[in-house]
Amino acid sequence: MPELPEVETIRIGLARLLPGRVVANVRVFDSPKSFPNVPSDVEHFLYGATITGVRRRAKVLLIELSTDYSLVIHLKMTGQMVFRSAAKTVPESGAGQDFAGGHPNDSLIGALPDRSTRVEMMFSDGSHLFFNDQRKFGWIKLVPTAAVELLPFFQKVGPEPLDKTTTAKLFVQRIRRRNGSMMKPALLDQSVLAGVGNIYADEALWAARIHPETRVKHVSDEQLLQLFEEVVKVLELSISKGGSTDKNYIDAEGRRGSYLTFANVFRREGQPCPRHPDVLIEKIRVAGRGTHICPVCQVVQ
DNA sequence: CACTTGACCTGTCCGC
DNA sequence: TGCGGACAGGTCAAGT
């Protein structure tokens, strides 16, 4: 589930917690796919390295090291990055006081490592960083920092929606490359625009009153310009709420996000559309994805 | 080339 | 209670 707001929330937490810490050791659990690096790189460029910064591009986290290598991390659907200070492997006191205001006993995570832990990083001060990933789709790669932008994903990924230099006009130009496809898959296409996933695609399309199955070519420039503004608004709102916790997303300190409390359509099938109290949100399938719409606000054009 | 579908995984939930 | 199947959704490879 981590989309841009979730990855950004994790980044904010890690950027506060990690810089200055020195990597002492790394344990890779059952899945080589989770951290497919040659041991000599780990030996030379990870052990003893000081963390110098934490960045994000699209849905990818970048942990920069003093050795001019970076840890490139994609959480895919169920990945988590959880920090634990000192030798503690249980939640910090105060964990559970999350963005959603949940009860501490509702914590989504307990002692670490657990059975979903794929990589555990130990720092010289005794603190730990855990990469958990129930479904093993995610990965961590150790890459020379200068080579990060040469990775295939970064070569083709589109502009950052929250970057001030990314304009609505640029978005329209890029999504027009997919004039033949439907709006939802075009919006999910990371080479058009970075960072939008299933939750925020549904929310933004509802806000812009565009049916997800409408072909891009049938949507006016004016509507596409508005859609971009809605994408920006929904991403910013979600970041301010710590992202969306649907099933298992948590931030670097184990807290849930509360955006779904504010969602208009996502996971709200059977509930009234905020704009039409008499109309119920429907769940349909578009391009293989669960998709939420108001059948009155959003009609195929 | 543009576009769509299936694979990658595991846990959960639903119907029988 | 057990069990098969659908579903969850980010990205890439393979297909049309």
Coordinates of C-alpha atoms in Angstrom, one line a residue, chain A residues 41-284:
Chain A
D41 CA 29.7 -4.8 -1.5
V42 CA 28.0 -5.1 1.8
E43 CA 31.4 -5.6 3.5
H44 CA 33.0 -2.7 1.8
F45 CA 30.3 -0.1 1.4
L46 CA 27.7 -0.8 4.1
Y47 CA 29.6 -1.9 7.2
G48 CA 31.1 1.1 9.0
A49 CA 29.2 3.5 6.8
T50 CA 27.6 6.6 8.4
I51 CA 24.1 7.5 7.2
T52 CA 24.2 11.0 5.7
G53 CA 20.6 11.5 4.5
V54 CA 17.3 10.0 3.6
R55 CA 15.5 10.9 0.4
R56 CA 12.5 9.8 -1.6
R57 CA 11.9 9.6 -5.3
A58 CA 8.4 8.4 -6.5
K59 CA 7.6 5.5 -4.1
V60 CA 11.3 4.7 -3.5
L61 CA 13.3 5.5 -0.3
L62 CA 16.9 6.3 -0.6
I63 CA 19.2 6.1 2.4
E64 CA 22.5 7.7 1.6
L65 CA 25.8 6.6 3.1
S66 CA 29.2 8.2 3.7
T67 CA 30.7 5.6 1.4
D68 CA 29.0 7.2 -1.6
Y69 CA 26.7 4.2 -1.8
S70 CA 22.9 4.3 -1.2
L71 CA 20.3 1.8 0.0
V72 CA 17.5 1.9 -2.5
I73 CA 14.3 0.6 -1.0
H74 CA 11.0 -0.2 -2.6
L75 CA 8.3 -1.3 -0.2
K76 CA 5.9 -2.4 -2.9
M77 CA 2.6 -3.5 -1.1
T78 CA 3.4 -4.6 2.4
G79 CA 6.9 -3.3 3.1
Q80 CA 7.6 -1.5 6.4
M81 CA 10.7 0.3 7.7
V82 CA 10.6 0.4 11.4
F83 CA 13.2 1.9 13.7
R84 CA 13.8 0.8 17.3
S85 CA 16.2 2.6 19.5
A86 CA 18.9 1.0 21.7
A87 CA 18.6 -2.7 22.1
K88 CA 14.8 -2.5 22.4
T89 CA 13.0 -4.7 20.0
V90 CA 9.6 -4.0 21.5
P91 CA 7.5 -0.9 20.6
E92 CA 8.7 2.4 22.2
S93 CA 6.5 3.6 25.0
G94 CA 4.2 6.0 23.2
A95 CA 4.0 3.9 20.1
G96 CA 0.3 3.4 19.3
Q97 CA -0.3 7.1 19.8
D98 CA -0.6 7.2 16.1
F99 CA -2.0 9.6 13.6
A100 CA -5.3 7.6 13.8
G101 CA -5.5 8.1 17.5
G102 CA -5.7 4.3 18.0
H103 CA -5.4 2.6 21.3
P104 CA -1.9 1.4 22.1
N105 CA -3.1 -2.2 22.2
D106 CA -4.2 -1.9 18.6
S107 CA -0.6 -1.7 17.6
L108 CA 0.0 -3.4 14.2
I109 CA 3.5 -4.5 15.2
G110 CA 5.1 -6.0 18.3
A111 CA 8.5 -7.4 19.1
L112 CA 11.0 -7.4 16.2
P113 CA 12.3 -9.2 14.3
D114 CA 9.1 -11.1 13.6
R115 CA 8.2 -13.6 10.8
S116 CA 7.8 -10.8 8.2
T117 CA 11.2 -9.4 8.9
R118 CA 13.4 -9.6 5.8
V119 CA 16.4 -7.4 6.8
E120 CA 17.6 -6.1 10.1
M121 CA 20.2 -3.4 10.2
M122 CA 22.1 -2.9 13.5
F123 CA 23.8 0.4 14.3
S124 CA 26.9 1.0 16.4
D125 CA 24.8 2.6 19.2
G126 CA 22.6 -0.4 19.5
S127 CA 19.6 0.9 17.6
H128 CA 18.0 -1.1 14.8
L129 CA 16.2 -0.6 11.6
F130 CA 13.9 -3.4 10.4
F131 CA 12.6 -4.0 6.9
N132 CA 9.5 -6.1 7.2
D133 CA 7.6 -7.3 4.2
Q134 CA 4.8 -9.9 4.5
R135 CA 4.5 -10.6 0.8
K136 CA 8.1 -10.4 -0.2
F137 CA 7.5 -8.1 -3.2
G138 CA 9.7 -5.3 -1.8
W139 CA 13.5 -5.1 -2.0
I140 CA 16.6 -3.2 -0.8
K141 CA 19.5 -2.7 -3.1
L142 CA 22.9 -1.3 -2.3
V143 CA 23.9 0.9 -5.2
P144 CA 26.6 3.5 -5.8
T145 CA 24.8 6.8 -5.2
A146 CA 25.9 8.2 -8.5
A147 CA 24.4 5.2 -10.2
V148 CA 20.9 5.4 -8.6
E149 CA 19.5 7.6 -11.3
L150 CA 20.7 5.0 -13.9
L151 CA 18.5 2.3 -12.5
P152 CA 15.8 1.4 -15.1
F153 CA 13.0 2.5 -12.8
F154 CA 14.5 6.0 -12.3
Q155 CA 15.3 6.3 -16.0
K156 CA 11.6 6.2 -16.9
V157 CA 9.8 7.4 -13.9
G158 CA 7.8 10.6 -14.3
P159 CA 8.0 14.0 -12.5
E160 CA 7.3 14.4 -8.8
P161 CA 3.7 15.7 -8.3
L162 CA 4.7 17.8 -5.3
D163 CA 7.8 19.4 -6.9
K164 CA 7.1 23.0 -7.5
T165 CA 8.6 22.8 -10.9
T166 CA 6.1 20.1 -11.9
T167 CA 3.2 22.0 -13.5
A168 CA -0.3 20.9 -14.4
K169 CA 0.5 21.7 -18.0
L170 CA 3.4 19.2 -17.9
F171 CA 1.1 16.6 -16.4
V172 CA -1.4 17.1 -19.3
Q173 CA 1.4 16.8 -21.9
R174 CA 2.6 13.5 -20.3
I175 CA -0.8 11.8 -19.8
R176 CA -1.7 12.7 -23.4
R177 CA 1.0 10.1 -24.4
R178 CA -1.6 7.6 -23.1
N179 CA -4.5 9.0 -25.0
G180 CA -5.7 5.5 -26.0
S181 CA -6.0 4.1 -22.5
M182 CA -8.4 4.6 -19.7
M183 CA -7.9 7.4 -17.1
K184 CA -7.2 5.2 -14.2
P185 CA -4.4 3.1 -15.6
A186 CA -2.9 6.2 -17.1
L187 CA -2.9 7.9 -13.7
L188 CA -1.3 4.8 -12.1
D189 CA 1.4 4.8 -14.8
Q190 CA 4.6 5.9 -13.0
S191 CA 6.2 7.1 -16.2
V192 CA 3.4 9.7 -16.6
L193 CA 3.5 11.0 -13.0
A194 CA 5.4 9.5 -10.0
G195 CA 3.8 8.4 -6.8
V196 CA 0.1 7.9 -7.4
G197 CA -1.3 4.5 -6.5
N198 CA -4.7 2.9 -6.2
I199 CA -6.0 4.9 -3.2
Y200 CA -5.1 8.4 -4.4
A201 CA -6.0 7.6 -8.0
D202 CA -9.6 6.9 -6.9
E203 CA -9.7 9.9 -4.6
A204 CA -8.4 12.3 -7.2
L205 CA -10.6 11.0 -10.0
W206 CA -13.6 11.4 -7.8
A207 CA -12.6 15.0 -6.8
A208 CA -12.1 15.9 -10.5
R209 CA -15.4 14.1 -11.4
I210 CA -13.8 11.8 -14.0
H211 CA -14.9 8.2 -14.5
P212 CA -11.8 5.9 -14.3
E213 CA -12.8 4.1 -17.5
T214 CA -13.0 7.3 -19.5
R215 CA -10.4 7.3 -22.3
V216 CA -7.8 9.9 -21.8
K217 CA -8.5 11.3 -25.3
H218 CA -12.1 12.0 -24.3
V219 CA -11.1 14.1 -21.3
S220 CA -10.6 17.9 -21.9
D221 CA -7.4 19.7 -21.1
E222 CA -9.3 21.7 -18.6
Q223 CA -10.4 18.6 -16.8
L224 CA -6.9 17.2 -16.8
L225 CA -5.5 20.4 -15.4
Q226 CA -8.0 20.2 -12.6
L227 CA -7.2 16.5 -12.1
F228 CA -3.6 17.4 -11.5
E229 CA -4.6 20.0 -8.9
E230 CA -6.7 17.4 -7.1
V231 CA -3.8 14.9 -7.2
V232 CA -1.6 17.4 -5.4
K233 CA -4.3 18.3 -2.9
V234 CA -5.0 14.7 -2.0
L235 CA -1.3 13.8 -1.6
E236 CA -0.7 16.8 0.6
L237 CA -3.7 16.1 2.7
S238 CA -2.6 12.5 3.2
I239 CA 1.0 13.4 4.1
S240 CA -0.5 15.8 6.8
K241 CA -2.4 12.8 8.2
G242 CA 0.6 10.4 8.1
G243 CA -0.7 8.5 5.1
S244 CA -3.3 5.8 4.8
T245 CA -3.3 2.7 7.0
D246 CA -5.6 0.1 5.3
K247 CA -4.1 -3.2 6.4
N248 CA -0.5 -3.0 7.6
Y249 CA 1.1 0.3 6.7
I250 CA 3.0 2.0 9.6
D251 CA 5.6 4.7 9.7
A252 CA 9.2 4.5 11.0
E253 CA 8.0 4.7 14.6
G254 CA 5.2 2.1 14.2
R255 CA 2.4 4.6 13.9
R256 CA -0.6 4.3 11.6
G257 CA -1.8 7.0 9.2
S258 CA -5.3 8.4 9.4
Y259 CA -5.9 9.6 5.9
L260 CA -8.6 7.0 5.2
T261 CA -10.8 8.7 7.8
F262 CA -10.9 11.6 5.4
A263 CA -11.3 9.5 2.2
N264 CA -14.3 10.3 0.0
V265 CA -14.6 7.1 -1.9
F266 CA -11.7 4.6 -1.2
R267 CA -13.0 1.6 0.8
R268 CA -16.4 3.4 1.1
E269 CA -18.5 1.3 -1.2
G270 CA -22.1 1.2 0.1
Q271 CA -21.7 4.6 1.8
P272 CA -23.2 7.9 0.5
C273 CA -21.2 10.0 -1.9
P274 CA -20.2 13.2 0.0
R275 CA -21.7 15.2 -2.8
H276 CA -24.8 13.1 -3.3
P277 CA -26.3 11.9 0.0
D278 CA -28.8 9.7 -1.8
V279 CA -26.2 8.0 -4.0
L280 CA -24.0 5.1 -2.8
I281 CA -20.4 4.7 -3.6
E282 CA -19.8 1.7 -5.9
K283 CA -16.8 -0.6 -6.2
I284 CA -16.0 -1.8 -9.7

